[in-house]
Amino acid sequence: MIGRAAKNFYGTLSARQNFHTIVSKEVNKALVNQQPVLALESTIITHGLPNPENLHMAQSVEDICRSNGVTPATIAVMRGSPCIGISSEELSELSNGSKSYVKISRRDLAPTIQQKLTGGTTVSGTMVLADQHNIPVFATGGIGGVHRGGEDTLDVSADLTELGRTPVAVVCAGVKSILDIAKTLEYLETQGVTVATFGETRDFPAFFTAKSGLLSHTNVRTAKEAAEMIYVNKQLNLGSGIVIAVPIPEQFSADGLEIENAIQTALKEANDADVAGNLITPFILQRVSELTYGRSLKTNLALVRNNVHVGSQIALELSHIQRLDQSRKVELKSKGETKDNKVLVVGAVNVDILCTKHEETTVGKDLAQGNIQHVMGGVGRNVAECLAKQDIKSTLISVVGDDNLGRLALECCKESGMDTTRIVAQPGASTPVAQLTIKDGDVLEGICNFSAHSHLVPNLIPEADIASSRFVVLDCDTPVQTGIYVAESCSKLSVPLILEPTAPLKFKQFVAAGILQFTSIVTPNVTELAVITDDKNDFAIPSLLKPIPKDISQILPQMLQCLSKMSRKTQFRSVLTTLGEKGVLYCQLSEDNILQIVHLPKAPEKPHIKSSSGAGDSFLGGFIANICKGNGIEQCLKGGTFCAFKSLKSHETISGMISDDGLAAKTIKSWNELGWNLYVFYEGEFKFEK
């Protein structure tokens, strides 16, 4: 799958006739796989530092990025080609001190490319190219600003206007005190640029010192807080950038104070010598280096490396947030070609006889008066019907007997809208029947004959059917060996598998056979969940988990233990546990170890329960249907709850009311107005202890 950034890049190449943007293989791979990337400027290499310090600095900051799990993207223009990420040879070339290299801001990009020149990009030029390739975070030493006397000379850095129109976050040490910091902050405010100090206070740093005597608009205490602010800024489409101002580390503060004193001395000398205009900055920089005996260079390098370290952490956190946003959509597409929303269901078809006694009786007495209903059942059949009623193509693979009940079952399945061409009428077998005794809507006891399920063998399930499906639902009424065949085929064909336990003992058999390593989503209730967890249950709950009710917190370790049995052979791992009166709890772990734990309470409206026998299957069908429609996790869980609610109010296992999308939307909206909210308990990185 090509990420959005990569799509934009590839989409622009064909339109360019005069030049070619080069994205390095390392950066391109990160963009395609939506991994964190940090932009780095190159003017500091070509114009900011002497050789060999410039090369050592460039190499070290790229190493800092990689050590933090972030891909560095040093941006430059090489012989007329904008480069997003450059090779070690190109770093060496840029550091050789050639006088032919140009300094490239926004205004210089077009002529530099047109004349096929080589040069380093400034903050402004780097921001432009980073934004064009969807790299949202950029680290540098310091930004330009309003020069002293700028109110008369209009000497204002292009960095400031770029921040006002390009949504890239610039991590820096503020601006040097040789500039007019107060006017720089005023100018940034006019441009609508958010300025935030990285740390516990709002003190705006002055590059070599932690405090300039002025305040930022706000502060962010951690890389995660900074990433959250950047994410919100992008979501709002404000179009402006953000300055993340990082104070000098404490271990360099003494050197920083000495350098600041040297700057003030140099400023006074410049004033006494009537040095003005564009001569001020080079004069001051030269004098500061002389006055500090070169220590200003050492501290400057330390500041740049610290900024890159902080920028890498922010880029990493932002990448996590972006992946979490995508995970809310419960993206279940396979890694191959895009498939239609066809769901393959492998499982049981039953005829259920529901018996409700109106009076008690004893042995030898007359039959008890009551109510008897024949309804279609079977977990697989129920899920397939629920999907079909919501306009999701579903094919059911199952077995019935070649008898009158079997013919009736086939006819009912056809009428429900599902594809029944894979249901086999097995000669000599009896169509599965379950007689269930119902009281107050709950099943008290039952008698069944499910012997026909043994005829659901692997050769009835063509791999082509699995390969062409969006994903596969498997119920544990299927023979274990058939279930393992389906699971292994799903893994081989990169088709996500959803496993519905159906009953504790059957589920335990499947788990013992190793099916969870091939499973993407498993949907146990609390009883089914308990049969696969052991007494040790020492799975760590994330320390950042928000306070949750005690009874739910007792279930979470079991869910994590279940999750641990699901291997990385799947694109994601999810456990969806129904909690009865307490709603549902959902845990999802992505393949890059981002864990999400959410809880949806029960619907705020209490149903008059007629039968609960199909509620769980209805929930699963509603959940899957909403996934197929591209809805986020909250809507998926609420859609499943709506289907279960309607099932509880009906004697039919799958209520005919769920086919009305308008009713579903209206009902869920009314429940939302009653305060029916999804609670996110945890979103972040999580790894199981080995």
XYZ file of C-alpha atoms in Angstrom:
690
model
C 0.000 0.000 0.000
C 1.391 3.425 -0.933
C 1.073 6.046 1.798
C -0.431 9.468 1.176
C 2.950 11.179 1.163
C 4.347 8.766 -1.382
C 1.251 9.096 -3.560
C 1.681 12.870 -3.657
C 5.339 12.463 -4.555
C 4.745 9.962 -7.348
C 1.838 12.014 -8.596
C 4.011 15.092 -9.125
C 6.829 13.497 -11.070
C 4.978 13.149 -14.346
C 4.032 16.836 -14.281
C 7.642 17.989 -13.964
C 9.344 18.446 -17.294
C 12.318 20.605 -16.265
C 13.594 18.946 -13.096
C 13.341 15.836 -11.010
C 12.848 15.645 -7.250
C 14.906 12.844 -5.760
C 13.683 11.073 -2.639
C 16.336 8.780 -1.178
C 15.517 5.089 -0.872
C 15.659 5.321 2.927
C 13.231 8.247 3.105
C 10.964 6.857 0.407
C 10.654 3.548 2.273
C 9.719 5.389 5.468
C 7.119 7.534 3.694
C 5.572 4.570 1.902
C 5.337 2.626 5.167
C 4.109 5.716 7.047
C 7.055 5.638 9.453
C 8.410 8.743 11.229
C 10.675 11.076 9.258
C 12.490 14.190 10.519
C 13.498 16.953 8.087
C 16.972 18.503 8.466
C 18.299 21.619 6.775
C 21.560 21.848 4.832
C 22.544 25.539 4.960
C 24.235 24.789 8.268
C 26.459 22.407 6.277
C 27.168 24.677 3.295
C 27.302 28.064 5.048
C 26.933 27.721 8.810
C 29.930 25.718 10.011
C 33.536 25.222 8.920
C 34.901 21.941 7.587
C 35.259 19.292 9.031
C 32.913 20.253 11.878
C 30.038 20.657 9.405
C 30.394 17.095 8.097
C 30.746 15.581 11.574
C 27.667 17.495 12.674
C 25.617 16.366 9.651
C 26.579 12.742 10.179
C 25.938 12.818 13.926
C 22.448 14.330 13.695
C 21.397 11.693 11.168
C 22.707 9.035 13.569
C 20.683 10.613 16.390
C 17.529 10.305 14.278
C 18.123 6.648 13.489
C 18.925 5.818 17.119
C 15.459 7.157 18.007
C 13.747 5.023 15.348
C 13.269 7.979 12.989
C 14.449 8.342 9.393
C 16.525 11.509 8.756
C 15.697 13.538 5.654
C 18.490 16.037 5.069
C 17.106 18.378 2.392
C 19.253 20.114 -0.217
C 19.409 20.914 -3.932
C 22.020 18.958 -5.876
C 22.748 20.123 -9.421
C 19.231 21.447 -9.871
C 17.418 18.491 -8.262
C 15.658 18.981 -4.920
C 16.775 16.092 -2.706
C 14.696 14.742 0.160
C 17.360 12.765 1.961
C 20.927 12.636 0.650
C 23.671 10.014 0.632
C 26.844 10.028 2.745
C 28.798 10.964 -0.390
C 26.515 13.944 -0.972
C 26.927 15.011 2.659
C 30.689 15.030 2.117
C 30.272 16.996 -1.096
C 28.123 19.656 0.571
C 30.632 20.056 3.388
C 33.670 20.786 1.167
C 33.312 24.555 1.496
C 32.811 25.337 -2.199
C 32.111 29.011 -2.830
C 29.758 28.008 -5.674
C 27.138 26.627 -3.294
C 24.108 28.848 -2.911
C 21.937 29.573 0.104
C 18.374 28.553 -0.799
C 15.241 30.027 0.744
C 11.782 29.934 -0.831
C 12.593 32.730 -3.283
C 15.765 30.935 -4.426
C 14.272 27.536 -5.180
C 13.108 28.263 -8.727
C 16.296 29.972 -9.999
C 18.545 27.425 -8.271
C 16.690 24.539 -9.905
C 16.423 26.315 -13.259
C 20.182 27.017 -13.309
C 20.975 23.483 -12.049
C 22.975 24.790 -9.089
C 23.894 23.087 -5.821
C 23.199 24.554 -2.407
C 21.914 24.264 1.122
C 18.308 24.975 2.034
C 17.553 27.466 4.798
C 14.748 27.052 7.309
C 12.375 28.570 4.759
C 13.516 26.425 1.821
C 13.571 23.260 3.925
C 10.035 23.877 5.161
C 8.717 24.253 1.610
C 10.203 20.975 0.393
C 9.377 19.085 3.610
C 5.734 20.134 3.393
C 5.517 19.119 -0.273
C 6.490 15.597 0.785
C 4.301 15.502 3.893
C 7.133 15.603 6.424
C 5.551 17.578 9.280
C 8.497 17.971 11.712
C 11.814 19.722 11.071
C 14.743 20.251 13.462
C 17.416 22.929 13.162
C 19.694 25.105 15.297
C 17.783 28.366 15.390
C 15.358 30.288 13.217
C 15.944 33.679 11.684
C 14.114 36.698 12.986
C 13.679 40.458 12.879
C 17.109 42.107 12.839
C 17.918 44.931 15.196
C 16.659 48.112 13.571
C 14.374 46.003 11.403
C 11.610 48.575 11.796
C 13.727 50.862 9.615
C 15.590 48.422 7.362
C 12.707 45.889 7.001
C 15.389 43.219 7.453
C 13.125 40.332 8.417
C 14.029 36.691 7.848
C 11.957 34.763 5.312
C 11.750 32.039 7.970
C 9.049 34.001 9.778
C 6.722 34.451 6.817
C 7.286 30.817 5.861
C 6.132 29.751 9.309
C 2.968 31.758 8.706
C 2.029 29.850 5.533
C 3.573 26.363 5.742
C 2.272 23.769 8.247
C 5.608 22.373 9.401
C 6.709 22.315 13.047
C 10.234 23.701 13.507
C 12.149 22.432 16.532
C 14.864 24.959 17.390
C 16.668 26.754 20.223
C 14.765 29.987 19.559
C 16.631 32.911 18.012
C 20.017 34.383 18.862
C 20.082 37.564 20.921
C 21.904 39.344 18.083
C 18.371 39.603 16.673
C 15.447 41.562 18.074
C 13.667 38.755 19.937
C 10.712 40.858 21.076
C 9.945 42.019 17.538
C 10.482 38.478 16.223
C 7.813 37.135 18.587
C 5.470 39.994 17.635
C 5.988 39.214 13.956
C 5.276 35.521 14.512
C 2.083 36.427 16.358
C 0.996 38.573 13.416
C 1.643 35.615 11.105
C -0.573 33.396 13.280
C 2.302 31.110 14.270
C 2.020 29.119 17.491
C 5.192 29.461 19.568
C 5.639 26.882 22.322
C 8.519 26.374 24.728
C 9.548 22.754 25.225
C 9.570 22.294 28.992
C 7.795 23.185 32.197
C 7.710 26.988 31.664
C 6.807 29.446 28.913
C 10.223 31.126 29.004
C 11.309 31.705 25.418
C 14.987 30.721 24.932
C 17.594 32.938 23.299
C 19.606 30.153 21.708
C 22.640 30.175 24.043
C 20.574 30.949 27.143
C 17.437 29.268 28.460
C 15.628 32.545 29.108
C 15.352 35.611 26.905
C 13.175 37.534 29.348
C 10.196 36.974 27.047
C 7.448 34.356 27.042
C 6.179 31.960 24.416
C 2.455 31.763 23.747
C 2.318 28.332 25.413
C 4.492 25.397 26.431
C 4.581 21.646 25.847
C 6.111 19.486 28.567
C 6.768 16.311 26.584
C 7.330 15.111 23.038
C 3.863 13.556 23.135
C 2.236 16.896 24.022
C 4.161 18.589 21.214
C 3.064 15.896 18.750
C -0.558 16.241 19.837
C -0.439 19.989 19.187
C 1.124 19.463 15.748
C -1.533 16.864 14.936
C -4.372 19.207 15.910
C -2.809 22.028 13.889
C -2.756 19.776 10.804
C -6.306 18.526 11.388
C -7.575 22.108 11.581
C -5.913 22.903 8.220
C -4.656 26.201 9.621
C -1.891 26.334 7.024
C 0.632 27.807 9.475
C 3.616 26.244 11.168
C 4.620 25.874 14.807
C 7.821 26.860 16.612
C 8.902 24.387 19.294
C 11.559 26.340 21.210
C 13.950 24.053 23.127
C 16.011 25.693 25.924
C 19.740 24.995 26.120
C 20.470 21.810 28.145
C 21.608 22.493 31.694
C 25.090 21.031 31.146
C 25.808 23.747 28.572
C 24.228 26.644 30.439
C 27.553 27.966 31.834
C 29.106 28.084 28.364
C 25.892 29.592 27.066
C 26.062 32.422 29.609
C 29.654 33.165 28.624
C 28.673 33.252 24.956
C 25.719 35.519 25.680
C 28.020 37.943 27.501
C 30.329 37.868 24.477
C 27.361 38.646 22.209
C 26.471 41.678 24.291
C 30.103 42.860 24.157
C 30.162 42.398 20.394
C 26.887 44.291 20.011
C 28.336 47.248 21.937
C 31.504 47.143 19.838
C 29.430 47.140 16.645
C 27.445 50.134 17.859
C 30.619 52.008 18.840
C 32.163 51.250 15.459
C 29.005 52.295 13.562
C 28.707 48.838 12.000
C 25.229 48.704 10.472
C 22.951 46.896 8.033
C 23.922 43.498 6.722
C 27.435 43.897 8.180
C 26.224 43.562 11.778
C 25.603 39.812 11.859
C 28.965 38.645 10.388
C 30.802 41.173 12.594
C 29.130 39.891 15.757
C 29.587 36.207 14.918
C 33.290 36.743 14.236
C 33.814 38.681 17.484
C 31.876 36.124 19.555
C 34.074 33.325 18.231
C 37.180 35.345 19.108
C 35.949 36.339 22.566
C 35.011 32.749 23.519
C 38.116 31.185 21.954
C 35.946 29.001 19.732
C 33.735 27.653 22.536
C 30.676 29.169 20.848
C 31.089 26.660 18.025
C 31.179 23.703 20.431
C 28.045 24.882 22.227
C 26.330 25.614 18.914
C 26.899 22.012 17.813
C 25.579 20.669 21.116
C 22.421 22.726 20.730
C 21.790 21.429 17.224
C 22.219 17.816 18.352
C 19.862 18.359 21.293
C 17.236 19.896 19.023
C 17.470 16.936 16.647
C 17.090 14.531 19.572
C 13.935 16.319 20.732
C 12.657 16.623 17.145
C 13.134 12.879 16.619
C 11.081 12.100 19.709
C 8.321 14.437 18.536
C 8.297 12.907 15.037
C 8.059 9.439 16.582
C 5.138 10.421 18.832
C 3.364 12.138 15.935
C 3.733 8.994 13.850
C 2.103 6.996 16.665
C -0.811 9.446 16.817
C -1.334 9.278 13.067
C -1.310 5.477 13.102
C -3.774 5.465 15.990
C -6.063 7.732 14.002
C -5.970 5.223 11.155
C -6.467 2.299 13.534
C -9.759 3.845 14.681
C -11.073 3.026 11.237
C -10.314 -0.648 11.914
C -8.665 -0.964 8.513
C -8.983 -4.639 7.600
C -7.943 -4.628 3.948
C -5.487 -7.344 3.070
C -1.956 -6.508 1.943
C -2.659 -7.489 -1.621
C -5.109 -6.030 -4.082
C -8.166 -4.169 -2.848
C -11.099 -6.556 -2.425
C -14.825 -6.062 -2.628
C -16.762 -6.044 0.637
C -17.470 -9.763 0.340
C -17.344 -11.679 3.599
C -16.892 -15.446 3.675
C -18.530 -17.128 6.669
C -17.648 -20.703 7.619
C -19.902 -22.213 10.252
C -23.150 -23.780 11.321
C -26.742 -23.716 10.087
C -29.216 -24.892 12.729
C -32.954 -25.063 13.107
C -33.694 -23.781 16.616
C -36.829 -24.782 18.497
C -37.465 -22.190 21.197
C -39.666 -23.374 24.059
C -41.087 -21.033 26.687
C -43.105 -22.653 29.481
C -46.116 -20.801 30.844
C -46.461 -23.196 33.773
C -44.457 -25.829 35.595
C -45.217 -29.543 35.364
C -44.021 -32.789 36.911
C -43.406 -36.325 35.670
C -46.647 -38.118 34.871
C -48.701 -34.936 34.589
C -50.066 -33.339 31.440
C -47.707 -31.464 29.133
C -46.913 -27.936 30.257
C -48.608 -25.141 28.398
C -46.193 -22.780 26.686
C -45.008 -21.210 23.494
C -42.971 -23.027 20.802
C -41.294 -21.313 17.873
C -39.134 -22.557 15.048
C -36.422 -20.109 14.025
C -33.281 -20.363 11.949
C -30.051 -20.444 13.951
C -26.401 -21.382 13.852
C -23.702 -18.811 14.599
C -22.292 -18.768 11.073
C -25.739 -18.544 9.499
C -26.789 -15.775 11.903
C -23.725 -13.649 11.126
C -24.153 -14.171 7.360
C -27.819 -13.130 7.537
C -27.022 -10.083 9.650
C -24.435 -8.980 7.079
C -26.813 -9.582 4.171
C -29.541 -7.504 5.822
C -27.048 -4.620 5.962
C -26.214 -4.915 2.244
C -22.856 -6.634 2.788
C -22.229 -9.544 0.415
C -21.922 -12.714 2.470
C -21.249 -16.271 1.370
C -21.960 -19.044 3.881
C -20.100 -22.352 3.735
C -21.965 -24.938 5.790
C -23.606 -28.374 5.805
C -27.238 -29.390 6.323
C -28.923 -32.761 5.979
C -30.482 -33.908 2.725
C -33.881 -33.938 4.421
C -36.996 -31.808 4.762
C -35.492 -29.593 7.458
C -32.407 -29.133 5.320
C -34.467 -28.003 2.352
C -36.378 -25.628 4.625
C -33.112 -24.253 6.016
C -31.697 -23.679 2.525
C -34.829 -21.848 1.443
C -34.757 -19.606 4.520
C -31.059 -18.815 3.963
C -31.736 -17.831 0.345
C -34.587 -15.561 1.411
C -32.278 -13.765 3.855
C -30.092 -12.546 0.970
C -26.874 -14.445 1.621
C -25.081 -16.515 -1.042
C -26.042 -20.157 -0.337
C -24.228 -21.830 -3.246
C -21.608 -23.229 -0.844
C -24.110 -24.841 1.551
C -24.014 -28.615 1.037
C -27.006 -30.920 1.603
C -25.233 -34.035 2.912
C -26.958 -37.381 2.130
C -27.581 -39.460 5.233
C -26.974 -36.574 7.633
C -29.601 -34.966 9.850
C -29.972 -31.205 9.642
C -28.629 -29.720 12.911
C -31.415 -28.991 15.395
C -31.288 -27.339 18.813
C -34.195 -27.360 21.260
C -33.759 -24.482 23.685
C -35.753 -23.743 26.829
C -36.197 -19.996 27.255
C -37.040 -18.075 30.427
C -37.151 -14.282 30.592
C -35.353 -14.201 27.286
C -32.368 -16.275 28.436
C -31.544 -19.853 27.458
C -31.908 -22.121 30.508
C -30.971 -25.409 28.863
C -30.973 -27.132 25.513
C -30.726 -30.387 23.616
C -29.056 -30.567 20.240
C -28.028 -32.888 17.441
C -25.120 -31.260 15.611
C -23.617 -34.401 14.097
C -23.872 -32.916 10.587
C -21.190 -30.360 11.498
C -18.590 -33.132 11.189
C -19.231 -33.172 7.433
C -17.924 -29.601 7.073
C -14.508 -30.703 5.806
C -11.671 -28.669 4.209
C -12.397 -29.728 0.607
C -15.722 -27.844 0.833
C -13.793 -24.587 1.267
C -11.909 -23.582 -1.902
C -8.893 -21.336 -1.367
C -10.210 -19.181 -4.207
C -13.233 -18.285 -2.049
C -10.928 -17.232 0.787
C -8.599 -15.292 -1.503
C -11.451 -13.254 -3.004
C -12.917 -12.264 0.384
C -12.431 -9.054 2.326
C -12.097 -11.290 5.372
C -13.322 -14.614 6.752
C -15.552 -15.325 9.761
C -15.145 -18.752 11.368
C -17.378 -20.146 14.110
C -16.118 -22.853 16.454
C -18.975 -25.232 15.641
C -16.769 -26.118 12.676
C -14.546 -29.206 13.155
C -11.180 -28.224 14.616
C -9.114 -29.538 11.689
C -11.305 -27.640 9.230
C -10.923 -24.520 11.320
C -7.132 -24.814 11.309
C -7.177 -25.295 7.520
C -9.237 -22.099 7.131
C -6.963 -20.173 9.504
C -3.740 -21.266 7.793
C -5.222 -20.443 4.379
C -6.195 -16.965 5.595
C -2.652 -16.414 6.849
C -1.108 -17.616 3.585
C -3.429 -15.417 1.502
C -3.209 -12.363 3.840
C -6.956 -12.393 4.491
C -7.915 -11.337 8.054
C -9.701 -14.025 10.082
C -12.407 -13.304 12.655
C -12.931 -16.140 15.114
C -16.268 -16.506 16.969
C -15.900 -18.962 19.900
C -19.602 -20.133 20.094
C -18.991 -22.030 23.386
C -16.215 -22.290 26.030
C -15.180 -25.926 25.489
C -15.190 -25.684 21.694
C -13.174 -22.489 21.873
C -10.653 -24.158 24.180
C -10.134 -26.949 21.643
C -9.443 -24.445 18.870
C -7.006 -22.512 21.062
C -5.178 -25.712 22.007
C -4.797 -26.458 18.286
C -2.989 -23.123 17.820
C -5.583 -21.204 15.825
C -5.025 -17.860 17.571
C -1.654 -17.384 15.875
C -3.523 -16.985 12.575
C -6.412 -14.907 13.944
C -6.903 -11.153 13.477
C -9.991 -10.683 15.664
C -11.380 -13.013 18.305
C -14.742 -12.306 19.949
C -15.139 -14.192 23.256
C -17.601 -13.369 25.993
C -16.303 -13.296 29.567
C -16.873 -17.031 30.124
C -15.172 -17.993 26.864
C -12.280 -15.654 27.587
C -11.662 -17.311 30.947
C -11.085 -20.806 29.516
C -7.893 -19.830 27.706
C -6.260 -17.793 30.469
C -4.168 -19.376 33.179
C -3.897 -18.579 36.859
C -0.575 -16.791 36.456
C -2.176 -13.809 34.711
C 0.658 -11.357 35.310
C 0.254 -9.410 32.101
C 1.181 -5.793 32.696
C -1.527 -3.191 32.378
C -0.163 -0.015 30.686
C 0.859 2.478 33.379
C -0.875 5.325 31.535
C -4.214 3.515 31.585
C -6.982 5.812 32.733
C -8.956 4.853 35.857
C -11.503 2.180 34.988
C -14.110 0.260 36.989
C -12.677 -2.583 39.035
C -14.734 -5.305 37.361
C -13.540 -4.237 33.913
C -9.927 -3.958 35.058
C -10.082 -7.600 36.141
C -10.942 -8.626 32.584
C -8.156 -6.625 30.919
C -5.282 -8.941 31.960
C -7.237 -11.858 30.491
C -7.719 -9.961 27.240
C -4.010 -9.131 27.095
C -3.153 -12.766 27.749
C -5.452 -13.756 24.896
C -3.844 -11.071 22.728
C -0.383 -12.458 23.516
C -1.365 -15.803 21.993
C -2.135 -14.074 18.696
C 1.090 -13.830 16.703
C 2.494 -11.184 14.366
C 1.535 -13.314 11.365
C -1.502 -11.042 11.082
C -1.580 -7.325 10.269
C -3.227 -6.557 13.601
C -4.527 -8.421 16.638
C -7.835 -7.632 18.333
C -9.870 -9.057 21.184
C -13.524 -7.971 21.356
C -15.173 -9.082 24.594
C -18.876 -8.696 25.271
C -19.602 -7.872 28.913
C -23.379 -8.293 29.013
C -24.882 -5.462 31.052
C -21.527 -3.674 31.088
C -21.264 -3.287 27.301
C -18.183 -4.298 25.302
C -14.426 -3.970 25.722
C -12.125 -3.825 22.700
C -8.319 -4.205 22.568
C -6.373 -3.838 19.321
C -2.617 -4.214 18.870
C -1.213 -3.098 15.513
C 1.745 -4.783 13.853
C 3.949 -1.877 15.003
C 2.913 -2.461 18.647
C 0.402 0.366 19.090
C -2.209 -0.751 21.625
C -5.713 0.705 21.822
C -8.164 -0.164 24.615
C -11.716 1.201 24.468
C -14.950 0.511 26.333
C -18.486 1.103 25.095
C -21.180 0.894 27.793
C -24.498 -0.789 27.073
C -27.137 1.173 25.155
C -28.916 3.713 27.386
C -32.320 2.321 26.374
C -33.473 -0.882 28.064
C -35.080 -3.425 25.691
C -38.026 -5.658 26.491
C -36.177 -8.942 25.976
C -37.955 -11.657 24.010
C -34.923 -13.811 23.221
C -31.195 -13.436 23.724
C -30.151 -16.404 21.592
C -29.045 -14.308 18.591
C -27.857 -11.130 20.320
C -24.141 -11.920 20.259
C -24.235 -12.993 16.605
C -26.177 -9.853 15.724
C -23.578 -7.722 17.482
C -20.785 -9.376 15.498
C -22.687 -8.961 12.218
C -23.301 -5.275 12.923
C -19.672 -4.744 13.935
C -18.336 -6.342 10.742
C -20.837 -4.543 8.511
C -19.691 -1.170 9.848
C -16.063 -2.132 9.256
C -16.949 -2.942 5.643
C -18.591 0.470 5.314
C -15.360 2.161 6.382
C -16.585 3.407 9.755
C -14.362 4.073 12.752
C -14.164 1.849 15.801
C -16.756 3.849 17.744
C -19.355 3.519 14.988
C -18.491 -0.170 14.530
C -19.136 -0.907 18.207
C -22.289 1.214 18.288
C -23.580 -0.390 15.083
C -23.046 -3.814 16.628
C -24.857 -2.730 19.796
C -27.837 -1.514 17.751
C -28.126 -4.895 15.995
C -27.899 -6.786 19.299
C -30.514 -4.480 20.845
C -32.976 -5.204 18.024
C -32.268 -8.935 18.282
C -33.125 -8.935 21.984
C -36.516 -7.406 21.161
C -37.314 -10.107 18.593
C -38.076 -13.834 18.712
C -36.084 -14.110 15.475
C -32.341 -14.602 15.919
C -31.671 -11.762 13.464
C -34.218 -8.972 13.656
C -35.676 -7.638 10.427
C -35.340 -4.124 11.905
C -31.566 -4.038 11.414
C -31.953 -3.718 7.644
C -33.154 -0.127 8.067
C -30.032 2.079 7.952
C -32.131 5.141 8.667
C -33.509 3.605 11.836
C -30.036 2.604 12.975
C -28.655 6.118 12.459
C -31.658 7.721 14.178
C -31.507 5.342 17.144
C -27.774 5.737 17.656
C -28.106 9.524 17.420
C -30.787 9.535 20.109
C -28.612 7.333 22.332
C -25.639 9.646 21.794
C -27.756 12.575 22.974
C -28.297 10.653 26.215
C -24.539 10.654 26.814
C -23.671 7.287 25.265
C -19.936 7.703 24.759
C -16.975 5.545 23.855
C -14.267 5.624 26.533
C -10.659 5.386 25.384
C -8.653 3.934 28.257
C -5.308 3.646 26.516
C -3.655 4.544 23.215
C 0.063 4.046 22.893
C 3.008 1.744 22.431
C 2.866 -1.642 24.135
C 5.084 -4.701 24.002
C 4.649 -8.046 25.704
C 7.449 -9.082 28.030
C 9.460 -11.935 26.577
